[in-house]
Amino acid sequence: MRDFKVAFRQYLELEKKYSAHTVLAYLDDIGFFETFLEENLGAPLLDQVEYGQIRSWIVAMSDLGFENVTINRKISSLKAFYKFLMKIKAVEVSPLLKHKSLKTPKKIQIPFSEKELEQVLSAIEYPLGFEGIRDKLIIDLFYATGIRRSELINLKVKDIDSASLKVLGKRNKERIIPILDVIKTQIQAYLLERSQLEVLLDDGFLFLSNKGVKLTESFVYRLINKYFSHVSEKVKRSPHILRHTFATHLLNNGADLNSVKELLGHSSLASTQVYTHSSLAELKKVYGSAHPRGR
């Protein structure tokens, strides 16, 4: 069975091209399930597991206080594992074939307001030199393009041209995003400062630390949280909220859903529609004030 897990890891890394963090999360979930089997159900082989045993694991996790969203994520890892076992013909049918995900409450992501964006880009002081120019560009680029945090830190200098940037998204799907003139100017200023760093250890990547190395996802999260804490009292201040803000503000100002979908790199409209609740609220406000029956 260890061979199956090794093969699954190689499949995730080489064929699916998942990040090391994602691969580790999948393997941790499968290991957690395997430990449950060993401690509670006599350690049946993973390729001989039945749904009733998985159901017992779900109940045990619920009894331990795991939230449904966490349980669903662990089951998703297990589904991927059994899908792989079917692919290599180690099992004929996945024991999770008829499993239905547990219901989870929909969390509404509250975007930053246009005023908060204006304040963070124009009203607060940034450090002088390379660090300040880089930090402000990162915030503005998130807001102007809606790219994901992982996409931003993996941008390379060669991905930028005079009118657009090339982004490598989920499942290695490439997309081209137009950039505003104000962003072009900021990029030029940043590249000038970047060229004067004493060391460029990760020369190809666009965004670097003061020591010349590629930024980490945690660094970018802390950066966004730090600057927005000056202008916003929202509980969640993250790169994803900036992505959500990008989409919401476009929709509020008349952009069509399909265009926003393409800019975000979504594979279906269903993914993009989660961003429409704020634009609908704005539309309702305008409708209520403009319609004769609403006055």
PDB file of C-alpha atoms in Angstrom:
ATOM      1  CA  MET A   1       0.000   0.000   0.000  1.00  0.00           C
ATOM      2  CA  ARG A   2       2.953   2.272   0.579  1.00  0.00           C
ATOM      3  CA  ASP A   3       3.709   1.850  -3.124  1.00  0.00           C
ATOM      4  CA  PHE A   4       0.233   3.185  -3.931  1.00  0.00           C
ATOM      5  CA  LYS A   5       0.869   6.257  -1.811  1.00  0.00           C
ATOM      6  CA  VAL A   6       4.274   6.842  -3.371  1.00  0.00           C
ATOM      7  CA  ALA A   7       2.765   6.479  -6.833  1.00  0.00           C
ATOM      8  CA  PHE A   8      -0.051   8.858  -5.872  1.00  0.00           C
ATOM      9  CA  ARG A   9       2.471  11.423  -4.701  1.00  0.00           C
ATOM     10  CA  GLN A  10       4.359  11.182  -7.988  1.00  0.00           C
ATOM     11  CA  TYR A  11       1.064  11.528  -9.870  1.00  0.00           C
ATOM     12  CA  LEU A  12       0.191  14.727  -7.982  1.00  0.00           C
ATOM     13  CA  GLU A  13       3.657  16.198  -8.430  1.00  0.00           C
ATOM     14  CA  LEU A  14       4.476  15.198 -11.992  1.00  0.00           C
ATOM     15  CA  GLU A  15       1.162  14.812 -13.782  1.00  0.00           C
ATOM     16  CA  LYS A  16      -1.107  17.193 -11.877  1.00  0.00           C
ATOM     17  CA  LYS A  17       1.800  19.566 -11.156  1.00  0.00           C
ATOM     18  CA  TYR A  18       0.456  20.491  -7.730  1.00  0.00           C
ATOM     19  CA  SER A  19       2.579  22.559  -5.360  1.00  0.00           C
ATOM     20  CA  ALA A  20       4.550  20.844  -2.596  1.00  0.00           C
ATOM     21  CA  HIS A  21       2.153  22.346  -0.032  1.00  0.00           C
ATOM     22  CA  THR A  22      -0.901  20.909  -1.821  1.00  0.00           C
ATOM     23  CA  VAL A  23       0.677  17.473  -2.259  1.00  0.00           C
ATOM     24  CA  LEU A  24       1.543  17.357   1.441  1.00  0.00           C
ATOM     25  CA  ALA A  25      -2.051  18.284   2.351  1.00  0.00           C
ATOM     26  CA  TYR A  26      -3.419  15.390   0.246  1.00  0.00           C
ATOM     27  CA  LEU A  27      -1.000  12.901   1.786  1.00  0.00           C
ATOM     28  CA  ASP A  28      -1.670  14.146   5.326  1.00  0.00           C
ATOM     29  CA  ASP A  29      -5.418  13.608   4.841  1.00  0.00           C
ATOM     30  CA  ILE A  30      -4.887  10.084   3.528  1.00  0.00           C
ATOM     31  CA  GLY A  31      -2.471   9.351   6.380  1.00  0.00           C
ATOM     32  CA  PHE A  32      -5.063  10.616   8.868  1.00  0.00           C
ATOM     33  CA  PHE A  33      -7.651   8.235   7.398  1.00  0.00           C
ATOM     34  CA  GLU A  34      -5.172   5.354   7.473  1.00  0.00           C
ATOM     35  CA  THR A  35      -4.445   6.013  11.169  1.00  0.00           C
ATOM     36  CA  PHE A  36      -8.179   5.927  11.901  1.00  0.00           C
ATOM     37  CA  LEU A  37      -8.464   2.555  10.166  1.00  0.00           C
ATOM     38  CA  GLU A  38      -5.518   1.162  12.151  1.00  0.00           C
ATOM     39  CA  GLU A  39      -6.797   2.384  15.512  1.00  0.00           C
ATOM     40  CA  ASN A  40     -10.493   1.634  15.101  1.00  0.00           C
ATOM     41  CA  LEU A  41     -11.241  -0.841  12.327  1.00  0.00           C
ATOM     42  CA  GLY A  42      -8.479  -3.417  12.351  1.00  0.00           C
ATOM     43  CA  ALA A  43      -6.351  -1.723   9.670  1.00  0.00           C
ATOM     44  CA  PRO A  44      -8.030  -2.883   6.438  1.00  0.00           C
ATOM     45  CA  LEU A  45      -5.992  -2.252   3.285  1.00  0.00           C
ATOM     46  CA  LEU A  46      -6.828   1.026   1.597  1.00  0.00           C
ATOM     47  CA  ASP A  47      -7.684  -0.712  -1.667  1.00  0.00           C
ATOM     48  CA  GLN A  48     -10.223  -2.883   0.176  1.00  0.00           C
ATOM     49  CA  VAL A  49     -12.025  -0.138   2.107  1.00  0.00           C
ATOM     50  CA  GLU A  50     -15.816   0.084   1.896  1.00  0.00           C
ATOM     51  CA  TYR A  51     -17.962   3.190   2.222  1.00  0.00           C
ATOM     52  CA  GLY A  52     -19.305   2.126   5.626  1.00  0.00           C
ATOM     53  CA  GLN A  53     -15.778   2.413   7.028  1.00  0.00           C
ATOM     54  CA  ILE A  54     -15.349   5.857   5.494  1.00  0.00           C
ATOM     55  CA  ARG A  55     -18.710   6.818   6.965  1.00  0.00           C
ATOM     56  CA  SER A  56     -17.428   5.801  10.406  1.00  0.00           C
ATOM     57  CA  TRP A  57     -14.446   8.104   9.877  1.00  0.00           C
ATOM     58  CA  ILE A  58     -16.777  10.982   8.969  1.00  0.00           C
ATOM     59  CA  VAL A  59     -18.838  10.419  12.113  1.00  0.00           C
ATOM     60  CA  ALA A  60     -15.671  10.237  14.232  1.00  0.00           C
ATOM     61  CA  MET A  61     -14.392  13.528  12.802  1.00  0.00           C
ATOM     62  CA  SER A  62     -17.736  15.165  13.480  1.00  0.00           C
ATOM     63  CA  ASP A  63     -17.678  13.877  17.071  1.00  0.00           C
ATOM     64  CA  LEU A  64     -14.193  15.371  17.470  1.00  0.00           C
ATOM     65  CA  GLY A  65     -15.555  18.775  16.497  1.00  0.00           C
ATOM     66  CA  PHE A  66     -14.287  19.023  12.936  1.00  0.00           C
ATOM     67  CA  GLU A  67     -16.315  21.506  10.886  1.00  0.00           C
ATOM     68  CA  ASN A  68     -18.100  20.207   7.797  1.00  0.00           C
ATOM     69  CA  VAL A  69     -15.854  22.246   5.511  1.00  0.00           C
ATOM     70  CA  THR A  70     -12.779  20.508   6.978  1.00  0.00           C
ATOM     71  CA  ILE A  71     -14.385  17.076   6.695  1.00  0.00           C
ATOM     72  CA  ASN A  72     -15.323  17.775   3.077  1.00  0.00           C
ATOM     73  CA  ARG A  73     -11.755  18.752   2.302  1.00  0.00           C
ATOM     74  CA  LYS A  74     -10.387  15.521   3.774  1.00  0.00           C
ATOM     75  CA  ILE A  75     -12.962  13.476   1.874  1.00  0.00           C
ATOM     76  CA  SER A  76     -11.986  15.354  -1.292  1.00  0.00           C
ATOM     77  CA  SER A  77      -8.396  14.173  -0.789  1.00  0.00           C
ATOM     78  CA  LEU A  78      -9.626  10.617  -0.328  1.00  0.00           C
ATOM     79  CA  LYS A  79     -11.765  10.894  -3.487  1.00  0.00           C
ATOM     80  CA  ALA A  80      -8.726  11.990  -5.460  1.00  0.00           C
ATOM     81  CA  PHE A  81      -6.762   9.030  -4.087  1.00  0.00           C
ATOM     82  CA  TYR A  82      -9.416   6.485  -5.080  1.00  0.00           C
ATOM     83  CA  LYS A  83      -9.836   8.135  -8.457  1.00  0.00           C
ATOM     84  CA  PHE A  84      -6.105   7.578  -8.924  1.00  0.00           C
ATOM     85  CA  LEU A  85      -6.426   3.928  -7.810  1.00  0.00           C
ATOM     86  CA  MET A  86      -9.139   3.483 -10.431  1.00  0.00           C
ATOM     87  CA  LYS A  87      -6.883   5.122 -13.020  1.00  0.00           C
ATOM     88  CA  ILE A  88      -4.123   2.586 -12.378  1.00  0.00           C
ATOM     89  CA  LYS A  89      -6.730  -0.201 -12.087  1.00  0.00           C
ATOM     90  CA  ALA A  90      -5.914  -0.984  -8.452  1.00  0.00           C
ATOM     91  CA  VAL A  91      -9.642  -0.760  -7.666  1.00  0.00           C
ATOM     92  CA  GLU A  92     -12.640  -1.131  -9.962  1.00  0.00           C
ATOM     93  CA  VAL A  93     -15.017   1.255  -8.181  1.00  0.00           C
ATOM     94  CA  SER A  94     -14.339   4.065  -5.732  1.00  0.00           C
ATOM     95  CA  PRO A  95     -15.942   3.476  -2.309  1.00  0.00           C
ATOM     96  CA  LEU A  96     -16.871   7.182  -2.445  1.00  0.00           C
ATOM     97  CA  LEU A  97     -18.805   6.877  -5.706  1.00  0.00           C
ATOM     98  CA  LYS A  98     -22.165   7.806  -4.175  1.00  0.00           C
ATOM     99  CA  HIS A  99     -20.906  10.028  -1.366  1.00  0.00           C
ATOM    100  CA  LYS A 100     -22.514  13.456  -1.045  1.00  0.00           C
ATOM    101  CA  SER A 101     -20.603  16.311   0.531  1.00  0.00           C
ATOM    102  CA  LEU A 102     -21.756  17.569   3.909  1.00  0.00           C
ATOM    103  CA  LYS A 103     -23.681  20.838   3.841  1.00  0.00           C
ATOM    104  CA  THR A 104     -21.658  23.909   4.721  1.00  0.00           C
ATOM    105  CA  PRO A 105     -22.829  27.474   5.337  1.00  0.00           C
ATOM    106  CA  LYS A 106     -21.929  29.847   2.544  1.00  0.00           C
ATOM    107  CA  LYS A 107     -19.459  32.426   3.764  1.00  0.00           C
ATOM    108  CA  ILE A 108     -19.919  35.843   2.223  1.00  0.00           C
ATOM    109  CA  GLN A 109     -16.584  37.457   1.465  1.00  0.00           C
ATOM    110  CA  ILE A 110     -16.848  41.167   2.149  1.00  0.00           C
ATOM    111  CA  PRO A 111     -14.815  43.154  -0.384  1.00  0.00           C
ATOM    112  CA  PHE A 112     -12.922  46.327   0.391  1.00  0.00           C
ATOM    113  CA  SER A 113     -14.769  49.517  -0.524  1.00  0.00           C
ATOM    114  CA  GLU A 114     -13.543  51.875  -3.219  1.00  0.00           C
ATOM    115  CA  LYS A 115     -12.790  54.366  -0.429  1.00  0.00           C
ATOM    116  CA  GLU A 116     -10.596  51.828   1.392  1.00  0.00           C
ATOM    117  CA  LEU A 117      -8.686  51.123  -1.819  1.00  0.00           C
ATOM    118  CA  GLU A 118      -8.213  54.821  -2.467  1.00  0.00           C
ATOM    119  CA  GLN A 119      -6.913  55.292   1.084  1.00  0.00           C
ATOM    120  CA  VAL A 120      -4.474  52.391   0.995  1.00  0.00           C
ATOM    121  CA  LEU A 121      -3.085  53.476  -2.389  1.00  0.00           C
ATOM    122  CA  SER A 122      -3.008  57.228  -1.816  1.00  0.00           C
ATOM    123  CA  ALA A 123      -3.336  58.205   1.831  1.00  0.00           C
ATOM    124  CA  ILE A 124      -0.829  56.064   3.747  1.00  0.00           C
ATOM    125  CA  GLU A 125       2.950  56.319   3.738  1.00  0.00           C
ATOM    126  CA  TYR A 126       5.041  53.542   2.250  1.00  0.00           C
ATOM    127  CA  PRO A 127       8.712  52.946   3.048  1.00  0.00           C
ATOM    128  CA  LEU A 128      11.164  54.808   0.849  1.00  0.00           C
ATOM    129  CA  GLY A 129      12.973  53.040  -1.962  1.00  0.00           C
ATOM    130  CA  PHE A 130      12.663  49.477  -3.189  1.00  0.00           C
ATOM    131  CA  GLU A 131      10.457  48.099  -0.411  1.00  0.00           C
ATOM    132  CA  GLY A 132       7.794  50.799  -0.595  1.00  0.00           C
ATOM    133  CA  ILE A 133       7.620  50.791  -4.398  1.00  0.00           C
ATOM    134  CA  ARG A 134       7.342  46.986  -4.395  1.00  0.00           C
ATOM    135  CA  ASP A 135       4.647  46.862  -1.709  1.00  0.00           C
ATOM    136  CA  LYS A 136       2.459  49.478  -3.365  1.00  0.00           C
ATOM    137  CA  LEU A 137       2.839  47.792  -6.763  1.00  0.00           C
ATOM    138  CA  ILE A 138       1.786  44.441  -5.280  1.00  0.00           C
ATOM    139  CA  ILE A 139      -1.388  45.965  -3.823  1.00  0.00           C
ATOM    140  CA  ASP A 140      -2.191  47.877  -7.010  1.00  0.00           C
ATOM    141  CA  LEU A 141      -1.512  44.837  -9.198  1.00  0.00           C
ATOM    142  CA  PHE A 142      -3.844  42.659  -7.133  1.00  0.00           C
ATOM    143  CA  TYR A 143      -6.576  45.272  -7.385  1.00  0.00           C
ATOM    144  CA  ALA A 144      -5.995  46.063 -11.066  1.00  0.00           C
ATOM    145  CA  THR A 145      -5.814  42.467 -12.326  1.00  0.00           C
ATOM    146  CA  GLY A 146      -7.536  40.176  -9.798  1.00  0.00           C
ATOM    147  CA  ILE A 147      -4.702  37.653  -9.946  1.00  0.00           C
ATOM    148  CA  ARG A 148      -4.269  34.997  -7.276  1.00  0.00           C
ATOM    149  CA  ARG A 149      -1.529  35.193  -4.656  1.00  0.00           C
ATOM    150  CA  SER A 150       0.283  32.174  -6.133  1.00  0.00           C
ATOM    151  CA  GLU A 151       0.068  33.732  -9.590  1.00  0.00           C
ATOM    152  CA  LEU A 152       1.584  36.972  -8.354  1.00  0.00           C
ATOM    153  CA  ILE A 153       4.594  35.429  -6.625  1.00  0.00           C
ATOM    154  CA  ASN A 154       5.303  33.269  -9.705  1.00  0.00           C
ATOM    155  CA  LEU A 155       5.217  36.185 -12.153  1.00  0.00           C
ATOM    156  CA  LYS A 156       8.483  36.577 -14.024  1.00  0.00           C
ATOM    157  CA  VAL A 157       9.965  39.702 -15.553  1.00  0.00           C
ATOM    158  CA  LYS A 158       9.561  38.154 -19.000  1.00  0.00           C
ATOM    159  CA  ASP A 159       5.808  37.790 -18.396  1.00  0.00           C
ATOM    160  CA  ILE A 160       5.364  41.586 -18.531  1.00  0.00           C
ATOM    161  CA  ASP A 161       5.135  43.562 -21.764  1.00  0.00           C
ATOM    162  CA  SER A 162       4.025  47.092 -22.608  1.00  0.00           C
ATOM    163  CA  ALA A 163       0.301  46.306 -22.557  1.00  0.00           C
ATOM    164  CA  SER A 164      -0.331  43.095 -20.629  1.00  0.00           C
ATOM    165  CA  LEU A 165       0.963  40.424 -18.298  1.00  0.00           C
ATOM    166  CA  LYS A 166       0.973  36.672 -18.829  1.00  0.00           C
ATOM    167  CA  VAL A 167      -0.293  34.625 -15.908  1.00  0.00           C
ATOM    168  CA  LEU A 168       0.036  30.899 -15.339  1.00  0.00           C
ATOM    169  CA  GLY A 169      -3.055  29.904 -13.370  1.00  0.00           C
ATOM    170  CA  LYS A 170      -4.534  26.727 -11.962  1.00  0.00           C
ATOM    171  CA  ARG A 171      -3.816  23.526 -13.883  1.00  0.00           C
ATOM    172  CA  ASN A 172      -1.152  25.420 -15.851  1.00  0.00           C
ATOM    173  CA  LYS A 173      -3.816  27.392 -17.692  1.00  0.00           C
ATOM    174  CA  GLU A 174      -2.276  30.497 -19.216  1.00  0.00           C
ATOM    175  CA  ARG A 175      -4.129  33.787 -19.637  1.00  0.00           C
ATOM    176  CA  ILE A 176      -3.252  37.286 -20.764  1.00  0.00           C
ATOM    177  CA  ILE A 177      -4.471  40.230 -18.650  1.00  0.00           C
ATOM    178  CA  PRO A 178      -4.339  43.835 -19.887  1.00  0.00           C
ATOM    179  CA  ILE A 179      -2.655  46.303 -17.543  1.00  0.00           C
ATOM    180  CA  LEU A 180      -3.515  49.936 -16.907  1.00  0.00           C
ATOM    181  CA  ASP A 181      -1.152  52.801 -17.742  1.00  0.00           C
ATOM    182  CA  VAL A 182      -0.740  53.593 -14.032  1.00  0.00           C
ATOM    183  CA  ILE A 183       0.437  50.010 -13.457  1.00  0.00           C
ATOM    184  CA  LYS A 184       2.925  50.221 -16.362  1.00  0.00           C
ATOM    185  CA  THR A 185       4.464  53.320 -14.793  1.00  0.00           C
ATOM    186  CA  GLN A 186       4.737  51.612 -11.400  1.00  0.00           C
ATOM    187  CA  ILE A 187       6.322  48.506 -12.928  1.00  0.00           C
ATOM    188  CA  GLN A 188       8.964  50.608 -14.667  1.00  0.00           C
ATOM    189  CA  ALA A 189       9.809  52.405 -11.417  1.00  0.00           C
ATOM    190  CA  TYR A 190       9.918  49.103  -9.543  1.00  0.00           C
ATOM    191  CA  LEU A 191      12.168  47.399 -12.098  1.00  0.00           C
ATOM    192  CA  LEU A 192      14.609  50.301 -11.828  1.00  0.00           C
ATOM    193  CA  GLU A 193      14.781  49.892  -8.042  1.00  0.00           C
ATOM    194  CA  ARG A 194      14.923  46.110  -8.395  1.00  0.00           C
ATOM    195  CA  SER A 195      17.951  46.330 -10.709  1.00  0.00           C
ATOM    196  CA  GLN A 196      19.874  48.120  -7.965  1.00  0.00           C
ATOM    197  CA  LEU A 197      19.546  45.334  -5.386  1.00  0.00           C
ATOM    198  CA  GLU A 198      22.943  44.092  -4.285  1.00  0.00           C
ATOM    199  CA  VAL A 199      22.007  40.461  -4.914  1.00  0.00           C
ATOM    200  CA  LEU A 200      19.477  38.884  -7.296  1.00  0.00           C
ATOM    201  CA  LEU A 201      19.313  35.254  -6.218  1.00  0.00           C
ATOM    202  CA  ASP A 202      16.004  34.613  -8.014  1.00  0.00           C
ATOM    203  CA  ASP A 203      16.617  36.885 -10.963  1.00  0.00           C
ATOM    204  CA  GLY A 204      13.755  35.637 -13.139  1.00  0.00           C
ATOM    205  CA  PHE A 205      10.918  36.363 -10.728  1.00  0.00           C
ATOM    206  CA  LEU A 206       9.327  39.795 -10.824  1.00  0.00           C
ATOM    207  CA  PHE A 207       8.771  40.267  -7.093  1.00  0.00           C
ATOM    208  CA  LEU A 208      11.714  39.776  -4.759  1.00  0.00           C
ATOM    209  CA  SER A 209      12.532  40.343  -1.120  1.00  0.00           C
ATOM    210  CA  ASN A 210      15.129  42.899  -0.035  1.00  0.00           C
ATOM    211  CA  LYS A 211      17.610  40.003  -0.117  1.00  0.00           C
ATOM    212  CA  GLY A 212      16.865  39.240  -3.748  1.00  0.00           C
ATOM    213  CA  VAL A 213      14.862  36.038  -3.304  1.00  0.00           C
ATOM    214  CA  LYS A 214      11.387  35.074  -4.498  1.00  0.00           C
ATOM    215  CA  LEU A 215       8.553  36.082  -2.153  1.00  0.00           C
ATOM    216  CA  THR A 216       6.612  33.479  -0.174  1.00  0.00           C
ATOM    217  CA  GLU A 217       2.823  33.236   0.044  1.00  0.00           C
ATOM    218  CA  SER A 218       2.908  33.993   3.786  1.00  0.00           C
ATOM    219  CA  PHE A 219       4.991  37.131   3.176  1.00  0.00           C
ATOM    220  CA  VAL A 220       2.452  38.437   0.657  1.00  0.00           C
ATOM    221  CA  TYR A 221      -0.445  37.652   3.004  1.00  0.00           C
ATOM    222  CA  ARG A 222       1.213  39.554   5.847  1.00  0.00           C
ATOM    223  CA  LEU A 223       1.985  42.468   3.522  1.00  0.00           C
ATOM    224  CA  ILE A 224      -1.665  42.877   2.475  1.00  0.00           C
ATOM    225  CA  ASN A 225      -2.928  42.463   6.020  1.00  0.00           C
ATOM    226  CA  LYS A 226      -0.436  45.039   7.344  1.00  0.00           C
ATOM    227  CA  TYR A 227      -1.294  47.829   4.921  1.00  0.00           C
ATOM    228  CA  PHE A 228      -5.047  47.296   4.952  1.00  0.00           C
ATOM    229  CA  SER A 229      -5.105  47.264   8.758  1.00  0.00           C
ATOM    230  CA  HIS A 230      -4.447  51.021   8.508  1.00  0.00           C
ATOM    231  CA  VAL A 231      -7.623  51.701   6.511  1.00  0.00           C
ATOM    232  CA  SER A 232     -10.038  48.829   7.186  1.00  0.00           C
ATOM    233  CA  GLU A 233     -11.577  47.201  10.247  1.00  0.00           C
ATOM    234  CA  LYS A 234     -12.638  44.097   8.310  1.00  0.00           C
ATOM    235  CA  VAL A 235     -11.769  40.843  10.031  1.00  0.00           C
ATOM    236  CA  LYS A 236     -10.314  39.336   6.871  1.00  0.00           C
ATOM    237  CA  ARG A 237      -7.711  41.359   4.984  1.00  0.00           C
ATOM    238  CA  SER A 238      -6.041  39.071   2.493  1.00  0.00           C
ATOM    239  CA  PRO A 239      -4.932  38.799  -1.149  1.00  0.00           C
ATOM    240  CA  HIS A 240      -8.090  36.790  -1.851  1.00  0.00           C
ATOM    241  CA  ILE A 241     -10.262  39.645  -0.563  1.00  0.00           C
ATOM    242  CA  LEU A 242      -8.429  41.933  -3.006  1.00  0.00           C
ATOM    243  CA  ARG A 243      -9.235  39.477  -5.810  1.00  0.00           C
ATOM    244  CA  HIS A 244     -12.841  39.501  -4.640  1.00  0.00           C
ATOM    245  CA  THR A 245     -12.762  43.303  -4.560  1.00  0.00           C
ATOM    246  CA  PHE A 246     -11.446  43.457  -8.124  1.00  0.00           C
ATOM    247  CA  ALA A 247     -14.347  41.341  -9.398  1.00  0.00           C
ATOM    248  CA  THR A 248     -16.998  43.092  -7.303  1.00  0.00           C
ATOM    249  CA  HIS A 249     -15.942  46.599  -8.321  1.00  0.00           C
ATOM    250  CA  LEU A 250     -15.885  45.621 -12.001  1.00  0.00           C
ATOM    251  CA  LEU A 251     -19.392  44.190 -11.754  1.00  0.00           C
ATOM    252  CA  ASN A 252     -20.620  47.218  -9.786  1.00  0.00           C
ATOM    253  CA  ASN A 253     -19.380  49.471 -12.570  1.00  0.00           C
ATOM    254  CA  GLY A 254     -21.040  47.605 -15.410  1.00  0.00           C
ATOM    255  CA  ALA A 255     -18.619  44.854 -16.474  1.00  0.00           C
ATOM    256  CA  ASP A 256     -20.329  41.720 -17.794  1.00  0.00           C
ATOM    257  CA  LEU A 257     -19.928  38.425 -15.987  1.00  0.00           C
ATOM    258  CA  ASN A 258     -18.199  36.652 -18.893  1.00  0.00           C
ATOM    259  CA  SER A 259     -15.475  39.304 -19.088  1.00  0.00           C
ATOM    260  CA  VAL A 260     -14.838  39.062 -15.353  1.00  0.00           C
ATOM    261  CA  LYS A 261     -14.740  35.273 -15.662  1.00  0.00           C
ATOM    262  CA  GLU A 262     -11.986  35.478 -18.291  1.00  0.00           C
ATOM    263  CA  LEU A 263      -9.962  38.001 -16.296  1.00  0.00           C
ATOM    264  CA  LEU A 264     -10.145  35.840 -13.166  1.00  0.00           C
ATOM    265  CA  GLY A 265      -9.207  32.672 -15.061  1.00  0.00           C
ATOM    266  CA  HIS A 266     -12.285  30.731 -13.989  1.00  0.00           C
ATOM    267  CA  SER A 267     -13.218  27.642 -15.982  1.00  0.00           C
ATOM    268  CA  SER A 268     -16.946  28.196 -15.533  1.00  0.00           C
ATOM    269  CA  LEU A 269     -19.380  31.000 -14.762  1.00  0.00           C
ATOM    270  CA  ALA A 270     -20.474  29.180 -11.615  1.00  0.00           C
ATOM    271  CA  SER A 271     -17.147  30.080  -9.983  1.00  0.00           C
ATOM    272  CA  THR A 272     -17.497  33.729 -10.969  1.00  0.00           C
ATOM    273  CA  GLN A 273     -21.071  34.059  -9.751  1.00  0.00           C
ATOM    274  CA  VAL A 274     -19.966  33.971  -6.112  1.00  0.00           C
ATOM    275  CA  TYR A 275     -18.718  37.523  -6.665  1.00  0.00           C
ATOM    276  CA  THR A 276     -22.100  38.867  -7.764  1.00  0.00           C
ATOM    277  CA  HIS A 277     -23.787  39.281  -4.353  1.00  0.00           C
ATOM    278  CA  SER A 278     -22.184  42.690  -3.770  1.00  0.00           C
ATOM    279  CA  SER A 279     -22.974  43.944  -7.244  1.00  0.00           C
ATOM    280  CA  LEU A 280     -26.583  42.829  -6.793  1.00  0.00           C
ATOM    281  CA  ALA A 281     -26.736  44.771  -3.530  1.00  0.00           C
ATOM    282  CA  GLU A 282     -25.441  47.843  -5.334  1.00  0.00           C
ATOM    283  CA  LEU A 283     -27.935  47.311  -8.140  1.00  0.00           C
ATOM    284  CA  LYS A 284     -30.766  47.002  -5.631  1.00  0.00           C
ATOM    285  CA  LYS A 285     -29.736  50.296  -4.012  1.00  0.00           C
ATOM    286  CA  VAL A 286     -29.659  52.092  -7.364  1.00  0.00           C
ATOM    287  CA  TYR A 287     -32.942  50.491  -8.429  1.00  0.00           C
ATOM    288  CA  GLY A 288     -34.660  51.455  -5.189  1.00  0.00           C
ATOM    289  CA  SER A 289     -33.604  55.087  -5.467  1.00  0.00           C
ATOM    290  CA  ALA A 290     -34.279  55.423  -9.207  1.00  0.00           C
ATOM    291  CA  HIS A 291     -37.602  53.616  -9.683  1.00  0.00           C
ATOM    292  CA  PRO A 292     -40.692  55.789  -9.048  1.00  0.00           C
ATOM    293  CA  ARG A 293     -42.231  53.091  -6.842  1.00  0.00           C
ATOM    294  CA  GLY A 294     -39.051  52.857  -4.778  1.00  0.00           C
ATOM    295  CA  ARG A 295     -38.899  56.524  -3.762  1.00  0.00           C
TER     296      ARG A 295
END
